[in-house]
PDB file of C-alpha atoms and ligand atoms in Angstrom:
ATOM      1  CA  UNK A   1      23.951-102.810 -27.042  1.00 81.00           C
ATOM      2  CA  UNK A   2      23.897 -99.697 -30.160  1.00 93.00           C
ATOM      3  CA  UNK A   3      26.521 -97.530 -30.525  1.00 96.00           C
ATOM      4  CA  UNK A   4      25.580 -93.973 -30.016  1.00 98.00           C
ATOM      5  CA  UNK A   5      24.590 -92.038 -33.343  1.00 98.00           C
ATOM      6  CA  UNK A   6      25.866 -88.534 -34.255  1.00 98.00           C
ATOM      7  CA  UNK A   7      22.508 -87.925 -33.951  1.00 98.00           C
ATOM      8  CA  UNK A   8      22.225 -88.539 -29.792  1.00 98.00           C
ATOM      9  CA  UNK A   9      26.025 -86.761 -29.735  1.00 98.00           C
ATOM     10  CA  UNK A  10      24.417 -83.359 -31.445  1.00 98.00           C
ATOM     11  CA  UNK A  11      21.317 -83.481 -28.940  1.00 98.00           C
ATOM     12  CA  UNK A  12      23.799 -83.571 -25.828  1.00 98.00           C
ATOM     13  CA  UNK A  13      24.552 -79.708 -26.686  1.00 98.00           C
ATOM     14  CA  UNK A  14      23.332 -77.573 -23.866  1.00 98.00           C
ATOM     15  CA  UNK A  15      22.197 -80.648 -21.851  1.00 98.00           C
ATOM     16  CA  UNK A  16      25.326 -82.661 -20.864  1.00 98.00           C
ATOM     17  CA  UNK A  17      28.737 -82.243 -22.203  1.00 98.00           C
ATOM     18  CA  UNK A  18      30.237 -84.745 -24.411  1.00 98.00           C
ATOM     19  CA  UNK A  19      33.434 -86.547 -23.206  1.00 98.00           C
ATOM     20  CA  UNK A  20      36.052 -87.947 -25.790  1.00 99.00           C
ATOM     21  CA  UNK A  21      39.327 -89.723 -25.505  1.00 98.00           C
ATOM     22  CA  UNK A  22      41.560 -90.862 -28.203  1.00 98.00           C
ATOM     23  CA  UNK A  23      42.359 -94.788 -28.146  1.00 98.00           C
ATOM     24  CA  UNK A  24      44.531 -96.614 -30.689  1.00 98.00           C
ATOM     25  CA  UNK A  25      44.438-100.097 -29.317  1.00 98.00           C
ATOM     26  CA  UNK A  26      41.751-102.970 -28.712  1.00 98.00           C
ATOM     27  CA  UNK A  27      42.436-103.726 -24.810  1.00 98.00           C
ATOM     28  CA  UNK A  28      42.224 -99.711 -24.245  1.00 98.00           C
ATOM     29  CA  UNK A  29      38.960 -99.592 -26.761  1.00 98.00           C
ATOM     30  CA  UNK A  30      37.325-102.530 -24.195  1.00 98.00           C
ATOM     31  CA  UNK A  31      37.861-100.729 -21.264  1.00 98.00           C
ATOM     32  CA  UNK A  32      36.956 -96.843 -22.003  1.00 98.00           C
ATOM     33  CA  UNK A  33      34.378 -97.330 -24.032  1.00 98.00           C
ATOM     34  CA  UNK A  34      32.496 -98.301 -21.003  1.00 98.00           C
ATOM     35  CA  UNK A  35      32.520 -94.655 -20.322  1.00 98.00           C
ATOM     36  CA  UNK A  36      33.074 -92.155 -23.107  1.00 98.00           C
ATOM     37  CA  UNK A  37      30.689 -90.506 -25.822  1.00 98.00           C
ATOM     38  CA  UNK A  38      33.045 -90.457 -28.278  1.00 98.00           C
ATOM     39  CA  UNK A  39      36.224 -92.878 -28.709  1.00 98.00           C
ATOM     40  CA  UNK A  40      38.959 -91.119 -31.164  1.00 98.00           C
ATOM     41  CA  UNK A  41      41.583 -93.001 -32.909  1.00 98.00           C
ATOM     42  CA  UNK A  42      43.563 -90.075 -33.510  1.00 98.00           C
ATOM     43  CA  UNK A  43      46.893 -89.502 -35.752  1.00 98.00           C
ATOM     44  CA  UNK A  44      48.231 -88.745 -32.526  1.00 97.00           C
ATOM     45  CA  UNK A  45      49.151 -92.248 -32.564  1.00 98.00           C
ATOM     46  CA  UNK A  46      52.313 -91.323 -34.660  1.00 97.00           C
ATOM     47  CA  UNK A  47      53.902 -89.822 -31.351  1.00 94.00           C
ATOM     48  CA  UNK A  48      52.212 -92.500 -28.855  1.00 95.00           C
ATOM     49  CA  UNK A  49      52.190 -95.698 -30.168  1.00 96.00           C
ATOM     50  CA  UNK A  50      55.261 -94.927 -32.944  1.00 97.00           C
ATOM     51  CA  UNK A  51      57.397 -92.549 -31.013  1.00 94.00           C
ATOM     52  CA  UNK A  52      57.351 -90.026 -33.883  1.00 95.00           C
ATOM     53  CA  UNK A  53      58.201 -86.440 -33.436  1.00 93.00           C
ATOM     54  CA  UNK A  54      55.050 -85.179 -35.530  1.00 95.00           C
ATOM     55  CA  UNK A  55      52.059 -87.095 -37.290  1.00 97.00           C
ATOM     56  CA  UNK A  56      53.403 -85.736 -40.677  1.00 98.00           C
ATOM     57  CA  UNK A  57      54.645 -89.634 -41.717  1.00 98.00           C
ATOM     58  CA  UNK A  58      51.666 -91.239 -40.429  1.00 98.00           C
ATOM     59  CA  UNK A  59      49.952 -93.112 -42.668  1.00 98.00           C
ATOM     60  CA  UNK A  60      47.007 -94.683 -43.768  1.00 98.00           C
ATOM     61  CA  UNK A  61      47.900 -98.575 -43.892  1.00 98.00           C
ATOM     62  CA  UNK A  62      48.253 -97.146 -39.567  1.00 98.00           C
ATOM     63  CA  UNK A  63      45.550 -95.410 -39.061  1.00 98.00           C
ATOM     64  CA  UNK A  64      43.191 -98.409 -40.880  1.00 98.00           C
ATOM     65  CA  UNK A  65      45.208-101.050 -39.093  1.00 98.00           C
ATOM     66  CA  UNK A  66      44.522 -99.389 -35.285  1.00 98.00           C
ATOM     67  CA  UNK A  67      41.124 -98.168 -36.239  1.00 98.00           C
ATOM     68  CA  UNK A  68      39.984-101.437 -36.917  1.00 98.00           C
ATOM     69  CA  UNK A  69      41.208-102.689 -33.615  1.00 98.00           C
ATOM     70  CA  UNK A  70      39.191-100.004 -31.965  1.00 98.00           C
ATOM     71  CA  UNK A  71      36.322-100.192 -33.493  1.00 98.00           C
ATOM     72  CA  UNK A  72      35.938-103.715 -33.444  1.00 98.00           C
ATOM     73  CA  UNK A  73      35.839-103.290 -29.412  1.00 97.00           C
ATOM     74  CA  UNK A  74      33.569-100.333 -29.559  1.00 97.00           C
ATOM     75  CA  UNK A  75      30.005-101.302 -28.408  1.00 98.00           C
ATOM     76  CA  UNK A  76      28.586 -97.791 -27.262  1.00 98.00           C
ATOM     77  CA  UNK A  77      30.839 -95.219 -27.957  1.00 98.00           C
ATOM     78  CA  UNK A  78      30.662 -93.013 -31.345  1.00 98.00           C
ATOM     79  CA  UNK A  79      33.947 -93.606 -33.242  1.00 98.00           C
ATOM     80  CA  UNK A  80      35.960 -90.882 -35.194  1.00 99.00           C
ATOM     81  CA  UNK A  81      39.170 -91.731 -37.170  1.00 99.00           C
ATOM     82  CA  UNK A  82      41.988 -89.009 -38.400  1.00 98.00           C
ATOM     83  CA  UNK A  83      42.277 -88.815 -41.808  1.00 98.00           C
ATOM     84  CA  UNK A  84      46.468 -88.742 -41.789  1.00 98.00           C
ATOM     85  CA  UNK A  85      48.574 -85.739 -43.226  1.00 98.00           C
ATOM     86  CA  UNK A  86      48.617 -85.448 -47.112  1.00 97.00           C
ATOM     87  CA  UNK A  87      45.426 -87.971 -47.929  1.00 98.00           C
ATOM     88  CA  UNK A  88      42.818 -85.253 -48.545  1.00 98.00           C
ATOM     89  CA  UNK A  89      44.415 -82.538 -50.626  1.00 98.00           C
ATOM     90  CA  UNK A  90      41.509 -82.682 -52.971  1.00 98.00           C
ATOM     91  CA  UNK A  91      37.969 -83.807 -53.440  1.00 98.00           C
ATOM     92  CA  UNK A  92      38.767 -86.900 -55.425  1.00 98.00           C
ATOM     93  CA  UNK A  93      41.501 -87.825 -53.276  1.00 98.00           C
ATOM     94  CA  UNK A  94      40.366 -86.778 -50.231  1.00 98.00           C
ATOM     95  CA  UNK A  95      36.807 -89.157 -50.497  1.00 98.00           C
ATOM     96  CA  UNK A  96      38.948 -92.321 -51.850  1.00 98.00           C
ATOM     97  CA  UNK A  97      40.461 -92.359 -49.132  1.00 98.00           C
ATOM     98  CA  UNK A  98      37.853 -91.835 -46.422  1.00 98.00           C
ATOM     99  CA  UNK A  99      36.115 -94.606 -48.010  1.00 98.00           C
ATOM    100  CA  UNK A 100      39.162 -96.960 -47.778  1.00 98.00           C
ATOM    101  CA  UNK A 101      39.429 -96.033 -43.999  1.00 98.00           C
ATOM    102  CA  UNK A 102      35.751 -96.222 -43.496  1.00 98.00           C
ATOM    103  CA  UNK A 103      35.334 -99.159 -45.267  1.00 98.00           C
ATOM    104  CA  UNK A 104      38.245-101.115 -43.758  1.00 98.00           C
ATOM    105  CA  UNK A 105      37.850 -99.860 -40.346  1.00 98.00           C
ATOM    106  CA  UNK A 106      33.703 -99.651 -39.644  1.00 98.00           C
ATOM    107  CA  UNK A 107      34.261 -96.089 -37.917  1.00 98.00           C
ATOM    108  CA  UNK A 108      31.583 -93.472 -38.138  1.00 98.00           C
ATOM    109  CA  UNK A 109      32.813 -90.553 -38.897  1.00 98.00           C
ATOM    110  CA  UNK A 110      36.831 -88.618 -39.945  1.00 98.00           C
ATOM    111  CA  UNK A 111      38.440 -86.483 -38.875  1.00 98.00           C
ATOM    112  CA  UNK A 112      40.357 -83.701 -40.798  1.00 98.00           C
ATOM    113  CA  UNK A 113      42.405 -80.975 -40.084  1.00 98.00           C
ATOM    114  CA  UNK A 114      40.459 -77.505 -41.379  1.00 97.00           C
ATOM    115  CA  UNK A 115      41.426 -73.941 -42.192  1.00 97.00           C
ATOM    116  CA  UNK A 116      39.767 -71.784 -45.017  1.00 97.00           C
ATOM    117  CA  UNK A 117      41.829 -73.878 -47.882  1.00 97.00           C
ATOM    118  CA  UNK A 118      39.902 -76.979 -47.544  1.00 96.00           C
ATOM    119  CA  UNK A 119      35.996 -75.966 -46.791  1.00 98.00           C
ATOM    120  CA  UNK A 120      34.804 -77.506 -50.237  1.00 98.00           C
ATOM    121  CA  UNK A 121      36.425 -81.066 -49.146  1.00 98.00           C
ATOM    122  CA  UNK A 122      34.350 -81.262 -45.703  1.00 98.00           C
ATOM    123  CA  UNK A 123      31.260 -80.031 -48.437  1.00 98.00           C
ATOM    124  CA  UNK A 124      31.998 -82.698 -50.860  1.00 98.00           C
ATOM    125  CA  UNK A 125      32.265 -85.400 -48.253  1.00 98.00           C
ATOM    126  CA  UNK A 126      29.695 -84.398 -46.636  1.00 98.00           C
ATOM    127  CA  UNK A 127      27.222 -84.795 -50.002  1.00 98.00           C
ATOM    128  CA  UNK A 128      28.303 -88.177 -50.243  1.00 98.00           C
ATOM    129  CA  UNK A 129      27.246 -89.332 -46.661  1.00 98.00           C
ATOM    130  CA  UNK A 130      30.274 -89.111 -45.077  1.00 98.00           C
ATOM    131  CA  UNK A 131      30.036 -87.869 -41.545  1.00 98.00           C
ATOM    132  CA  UNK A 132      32.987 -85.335 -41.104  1.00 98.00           C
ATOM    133  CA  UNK A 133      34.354 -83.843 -37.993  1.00 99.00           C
ATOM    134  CA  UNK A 134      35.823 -80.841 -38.029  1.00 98.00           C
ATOM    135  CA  UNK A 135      39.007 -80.000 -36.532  1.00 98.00           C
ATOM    136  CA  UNK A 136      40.401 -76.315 -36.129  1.00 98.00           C
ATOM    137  CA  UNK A 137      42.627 -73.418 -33.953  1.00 97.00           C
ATOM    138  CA  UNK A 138      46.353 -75.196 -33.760  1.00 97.00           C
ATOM    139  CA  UNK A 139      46.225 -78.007 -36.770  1.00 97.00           C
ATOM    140  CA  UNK A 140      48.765 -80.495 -35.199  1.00 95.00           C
ATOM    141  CA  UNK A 141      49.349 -81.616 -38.811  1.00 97.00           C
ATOM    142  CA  UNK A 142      51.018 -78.548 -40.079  1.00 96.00           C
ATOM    143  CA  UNK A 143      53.867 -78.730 -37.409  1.00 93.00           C
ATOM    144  CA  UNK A 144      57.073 -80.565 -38.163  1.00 92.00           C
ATOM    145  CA  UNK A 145      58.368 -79.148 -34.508  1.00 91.00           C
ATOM    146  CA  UNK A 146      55.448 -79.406 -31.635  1.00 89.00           C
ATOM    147  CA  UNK A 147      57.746 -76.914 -29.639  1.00 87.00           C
ATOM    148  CA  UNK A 148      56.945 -74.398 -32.250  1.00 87.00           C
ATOM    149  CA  UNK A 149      53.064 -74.648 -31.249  1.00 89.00           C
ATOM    150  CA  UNK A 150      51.328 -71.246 -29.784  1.00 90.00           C
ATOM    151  CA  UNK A 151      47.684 -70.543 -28.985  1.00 93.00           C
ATOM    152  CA  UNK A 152      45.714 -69.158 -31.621  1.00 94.00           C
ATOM    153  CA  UNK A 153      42.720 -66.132 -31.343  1.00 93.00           C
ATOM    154  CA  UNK A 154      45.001 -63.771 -29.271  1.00 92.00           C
ATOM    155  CA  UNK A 155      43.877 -60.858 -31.593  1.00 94.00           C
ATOM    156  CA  UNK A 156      40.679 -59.660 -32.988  1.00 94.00           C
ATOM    157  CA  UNK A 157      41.149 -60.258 -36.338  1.00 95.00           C
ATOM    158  CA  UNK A 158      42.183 -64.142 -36.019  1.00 96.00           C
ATOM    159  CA  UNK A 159      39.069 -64.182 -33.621  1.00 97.00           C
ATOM    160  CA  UNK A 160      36.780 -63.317 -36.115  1.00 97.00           C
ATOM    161  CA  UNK A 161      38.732 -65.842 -38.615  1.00 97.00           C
ATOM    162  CA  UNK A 162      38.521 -68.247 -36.762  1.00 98.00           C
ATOM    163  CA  UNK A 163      34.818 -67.774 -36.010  1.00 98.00           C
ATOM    164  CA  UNK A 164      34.031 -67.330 -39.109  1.00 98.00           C
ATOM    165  CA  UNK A 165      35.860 -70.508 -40.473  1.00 98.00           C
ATOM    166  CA  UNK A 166      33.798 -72.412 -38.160  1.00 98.00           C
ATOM    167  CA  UNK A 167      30.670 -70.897 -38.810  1.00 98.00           C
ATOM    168  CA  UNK A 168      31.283 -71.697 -42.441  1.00 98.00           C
ATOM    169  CA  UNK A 169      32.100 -75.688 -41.351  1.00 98.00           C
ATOM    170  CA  UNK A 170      29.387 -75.965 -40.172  1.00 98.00           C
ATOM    171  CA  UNK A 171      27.572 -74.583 -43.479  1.00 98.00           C
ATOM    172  CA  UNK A 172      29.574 -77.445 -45.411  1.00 98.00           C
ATOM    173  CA  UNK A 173      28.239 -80.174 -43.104  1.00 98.00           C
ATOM    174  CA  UNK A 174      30.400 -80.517 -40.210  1.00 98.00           C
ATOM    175  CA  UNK A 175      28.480 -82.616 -37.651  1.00 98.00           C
ATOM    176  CA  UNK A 176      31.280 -82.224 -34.874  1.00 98.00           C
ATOM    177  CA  UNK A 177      34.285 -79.757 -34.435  1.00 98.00           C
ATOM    178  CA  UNK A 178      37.178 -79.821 -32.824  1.00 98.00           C
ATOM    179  CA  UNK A 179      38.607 -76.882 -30.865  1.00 98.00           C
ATOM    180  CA  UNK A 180      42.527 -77.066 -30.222  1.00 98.00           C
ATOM    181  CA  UNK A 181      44.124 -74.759 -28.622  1.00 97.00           C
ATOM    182  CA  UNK A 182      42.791 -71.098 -28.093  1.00 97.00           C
ATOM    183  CA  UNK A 183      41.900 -68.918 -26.476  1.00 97.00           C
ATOM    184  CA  UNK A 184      38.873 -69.264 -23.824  1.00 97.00           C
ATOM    185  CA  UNK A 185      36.825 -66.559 -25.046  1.00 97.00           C
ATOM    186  CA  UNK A 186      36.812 -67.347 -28.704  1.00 98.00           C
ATOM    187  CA  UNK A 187      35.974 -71.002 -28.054  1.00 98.00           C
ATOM    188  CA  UNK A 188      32.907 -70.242 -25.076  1.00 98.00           C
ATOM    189  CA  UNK A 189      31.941 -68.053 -28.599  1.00 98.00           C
ATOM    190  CA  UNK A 190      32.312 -70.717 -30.892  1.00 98.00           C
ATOM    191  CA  UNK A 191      30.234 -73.263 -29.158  1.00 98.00           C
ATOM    192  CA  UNK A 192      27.725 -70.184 -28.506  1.00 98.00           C
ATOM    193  CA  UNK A 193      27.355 -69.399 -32.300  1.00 98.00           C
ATOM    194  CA  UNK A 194      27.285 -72.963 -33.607  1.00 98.00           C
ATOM    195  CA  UNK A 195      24.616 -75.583 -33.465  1.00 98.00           C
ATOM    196  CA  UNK A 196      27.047 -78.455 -33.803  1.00 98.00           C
ATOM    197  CA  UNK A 197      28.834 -79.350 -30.668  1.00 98.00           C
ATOM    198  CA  UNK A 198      32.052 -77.763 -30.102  1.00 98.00           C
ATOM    199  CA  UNK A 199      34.970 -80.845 -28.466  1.00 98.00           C
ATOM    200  CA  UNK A 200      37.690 -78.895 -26.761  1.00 98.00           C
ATOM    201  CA  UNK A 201      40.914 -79.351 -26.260  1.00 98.00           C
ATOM    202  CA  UNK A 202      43.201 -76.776 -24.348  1.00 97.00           C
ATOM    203  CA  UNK A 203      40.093 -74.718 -25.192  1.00 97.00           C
ATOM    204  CA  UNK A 204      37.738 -73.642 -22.528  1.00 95.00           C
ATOM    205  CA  UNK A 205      35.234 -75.584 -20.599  1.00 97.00           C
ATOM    206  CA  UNK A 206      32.557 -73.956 -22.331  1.00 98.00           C
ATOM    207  CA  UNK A 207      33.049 -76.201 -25.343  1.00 98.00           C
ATOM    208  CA  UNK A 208      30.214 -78.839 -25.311  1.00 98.00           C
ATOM    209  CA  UNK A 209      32.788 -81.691 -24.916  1.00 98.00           C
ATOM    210  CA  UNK A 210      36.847 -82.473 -23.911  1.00 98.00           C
ATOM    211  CA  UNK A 211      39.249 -84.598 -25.627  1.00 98.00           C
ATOM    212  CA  UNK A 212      41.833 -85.430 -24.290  1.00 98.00           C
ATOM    213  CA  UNK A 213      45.032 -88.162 -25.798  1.00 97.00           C
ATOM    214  CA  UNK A 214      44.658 -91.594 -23.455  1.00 97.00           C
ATOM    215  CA  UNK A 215      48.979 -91.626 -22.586  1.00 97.00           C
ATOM    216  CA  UNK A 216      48.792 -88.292 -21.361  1.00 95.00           C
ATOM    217  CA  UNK A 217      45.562 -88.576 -18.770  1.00 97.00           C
ATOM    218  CA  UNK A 218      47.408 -92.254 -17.725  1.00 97.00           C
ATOM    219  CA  UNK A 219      50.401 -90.498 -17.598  1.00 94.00           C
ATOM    220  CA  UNK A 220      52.601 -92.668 -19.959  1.00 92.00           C
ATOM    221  CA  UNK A 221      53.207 -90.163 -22.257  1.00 75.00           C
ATOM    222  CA  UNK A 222      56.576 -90.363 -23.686  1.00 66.00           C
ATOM    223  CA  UNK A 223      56.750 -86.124 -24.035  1.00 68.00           C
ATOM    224  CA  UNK A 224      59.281 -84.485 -21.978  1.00 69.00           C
ATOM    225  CA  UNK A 225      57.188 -81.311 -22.417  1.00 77.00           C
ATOM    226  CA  UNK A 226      53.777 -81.617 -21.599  1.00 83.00           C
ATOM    227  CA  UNK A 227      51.345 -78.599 -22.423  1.00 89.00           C
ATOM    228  CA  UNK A 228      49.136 -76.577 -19.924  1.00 91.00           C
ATOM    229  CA  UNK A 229      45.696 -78.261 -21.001  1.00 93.00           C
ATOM    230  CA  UNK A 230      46.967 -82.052 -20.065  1.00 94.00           C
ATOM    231  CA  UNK A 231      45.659 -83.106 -17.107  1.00 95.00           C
ATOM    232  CA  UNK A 232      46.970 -86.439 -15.725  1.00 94.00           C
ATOM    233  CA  UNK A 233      44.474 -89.214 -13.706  1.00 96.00           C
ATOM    234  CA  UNK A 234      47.374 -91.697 -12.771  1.00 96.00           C
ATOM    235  CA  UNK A 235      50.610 -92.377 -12.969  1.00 95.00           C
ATOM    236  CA  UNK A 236      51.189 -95.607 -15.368  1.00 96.00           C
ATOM    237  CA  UNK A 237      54.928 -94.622 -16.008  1.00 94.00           C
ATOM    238  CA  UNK A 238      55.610 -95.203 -12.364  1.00 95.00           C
ATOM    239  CA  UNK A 239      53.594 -98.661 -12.417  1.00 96.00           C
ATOM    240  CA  UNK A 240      55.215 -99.901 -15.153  1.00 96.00           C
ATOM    241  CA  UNK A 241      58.716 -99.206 -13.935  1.00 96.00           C
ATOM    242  CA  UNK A 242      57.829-100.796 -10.489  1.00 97.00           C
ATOM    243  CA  UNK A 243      56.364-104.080 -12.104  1.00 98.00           C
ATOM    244  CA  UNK A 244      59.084-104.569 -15.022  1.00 98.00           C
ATOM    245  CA  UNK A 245      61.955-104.334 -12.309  1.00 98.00           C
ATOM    246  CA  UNK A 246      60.183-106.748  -9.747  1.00 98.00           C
ATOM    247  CA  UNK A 247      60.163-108.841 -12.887  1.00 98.00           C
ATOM    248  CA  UNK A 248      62.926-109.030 -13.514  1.00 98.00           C
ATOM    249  CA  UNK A 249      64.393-109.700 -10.103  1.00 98.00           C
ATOM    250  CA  UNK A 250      62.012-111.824 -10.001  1.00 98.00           C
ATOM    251  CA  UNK A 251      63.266-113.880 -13.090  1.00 98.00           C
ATOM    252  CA  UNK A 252      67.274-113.233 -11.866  1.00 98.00           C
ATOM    253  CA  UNK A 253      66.498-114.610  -8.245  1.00 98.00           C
ATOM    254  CA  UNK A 254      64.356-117.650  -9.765  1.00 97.00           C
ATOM    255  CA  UNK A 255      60.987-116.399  -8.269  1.00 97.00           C
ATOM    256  CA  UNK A 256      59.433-116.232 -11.057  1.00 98.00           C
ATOM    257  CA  UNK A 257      58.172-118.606 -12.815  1.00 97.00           C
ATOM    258  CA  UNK A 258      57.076-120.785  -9.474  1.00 96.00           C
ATOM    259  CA  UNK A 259      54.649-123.778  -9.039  1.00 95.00           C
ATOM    260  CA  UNK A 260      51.751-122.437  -9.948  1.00 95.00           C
ATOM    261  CA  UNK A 261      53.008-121.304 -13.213  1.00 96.00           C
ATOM    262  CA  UNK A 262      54.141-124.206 -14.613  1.00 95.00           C
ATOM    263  CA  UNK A 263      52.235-127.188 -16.291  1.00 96.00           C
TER     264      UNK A 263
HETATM  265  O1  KIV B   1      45.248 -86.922 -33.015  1.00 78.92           O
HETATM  266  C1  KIV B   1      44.603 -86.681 -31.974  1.00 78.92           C
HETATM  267  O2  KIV B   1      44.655 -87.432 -31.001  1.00 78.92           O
HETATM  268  C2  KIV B   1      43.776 -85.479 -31.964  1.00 78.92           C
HETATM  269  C3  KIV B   1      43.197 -85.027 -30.671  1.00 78.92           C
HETATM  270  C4  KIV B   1      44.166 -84.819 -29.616  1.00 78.92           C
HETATM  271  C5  KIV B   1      42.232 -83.925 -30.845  1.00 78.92           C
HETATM  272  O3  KIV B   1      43.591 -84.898 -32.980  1.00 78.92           O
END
């Protein structure tokens, strides 16, 4: 078994769309990549696996420790790894420590968080082989308060911004980019201008992929709030509650453990 290439991910623009979820452990890892393009161990993990309000204090000793554990278990599916908040501020800095985390964890390509400041780091990387996804609209990274998070490309001028930001991405090298965030019509134009595939999320379905975080499309998100682009498959919250408490009655009524568990 190979694990797809960035190469066979580009070539499913305009012939199948690309599907992408975010894992951070091994037993999760096992079982999706069975199924997805692209497996993302995203900084994201702050607030799902660390209960954090933002990903501002994750850091890299986290992100190498859980994308090793994914990508260990990844057979098939493309990996991408976030490069955490405040580890690329520079050229220098920014590709010492994508090779730590590429190095340490086997993942294909990183992630980082773009806007017009940081082109030349996606350029540099790029000229030294490193595969670099691209990751625009509402920057996650830049928010200490997730509440405070609005759509971006309402008016004309961000439009063309924002178009033009990822128009010039994909000049530096991007091979992927990620769409968070806006508005329909700017990301159906997007993924029309660019020859890179476009992977939405709370974008529009005309993005040549979806991402979408594992907790929330299990439903064991711990967010109260949940925005409009989650969509949830199942209901693990309600699972877990049932089995913990039968548990533990179990346990109190001396049910559990019985013959067969014992040696
Ligand atoms: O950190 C993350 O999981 C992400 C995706 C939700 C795009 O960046």
């Amino acid at each position: 078994m190979t694990k797809k290439t960035i190469k066979a991910i580009q070539q499913q623009k305009g012939q199948r769309k690309i599907t992408c979820l975010t894992a951070y452990t091994a037993s999760i890892a096992k079982i999706i990549d069975n199924y997805v393009d692209i497996i993302l161990i995203g900084d994201s993990l702050g607030s799902t696996i660390y209960g954090m309000k933002n990903t501002q204090k994750v850091t890299l000793e986290m992100m190498k420790a859980h994308g090793r554990a994914v990508s260990q278990c990844c057979k098939k599916a493309f990996t991408i790894i976030d490069m955490p908040f405040n580890t690329y501020n520079n050229n220098k800095e920014a590709l010492a420590n994508v090779k730590k985390i590429i190095n340490y964890t086997k993942c294909q390509s990183v992630k980082i968080e773009t806007d017009e400041s940081n082109i030349e780091i996606v350029n540099h990387l790029t000229k030294n082989k490193i595969k670099v996804v691209s990751h625009i609209g509402v920057t996650p990274q830049k928010y200490k308060n997730f509440n405070k998070i609005r759509t971006v490309g309402k008016m004309p001028n961000e439009k063309e911004k924002i178009l033009n930001l990822a128009l010039n991405l994909e000049k530096a090298g991007s091979c992927l980019i990620v769409l968070e965030c806006m508005k329909e019509s700017l990301a159906k134009n997007i993924s029309k201008k660019l020859k890179i595939p476009t992977i939405g999320i709370g974008a529009s379905k005309d993005c040549d992929g979806q991402v979408l975080v594992i907790d929330d499309i299990l439903g064991i998100s711990s967010s109260e709030t949940k925005p409009k682009f989650v969509k949830s498959y199942a209901n693990f919250e309600f699972i877990i509650n049932k089995s913990v408490k039968k548990y533990c009655l179990d346990v109190i009524n001396k049910k559990f453990p019985n013959k067969k568990n014992v040696y």
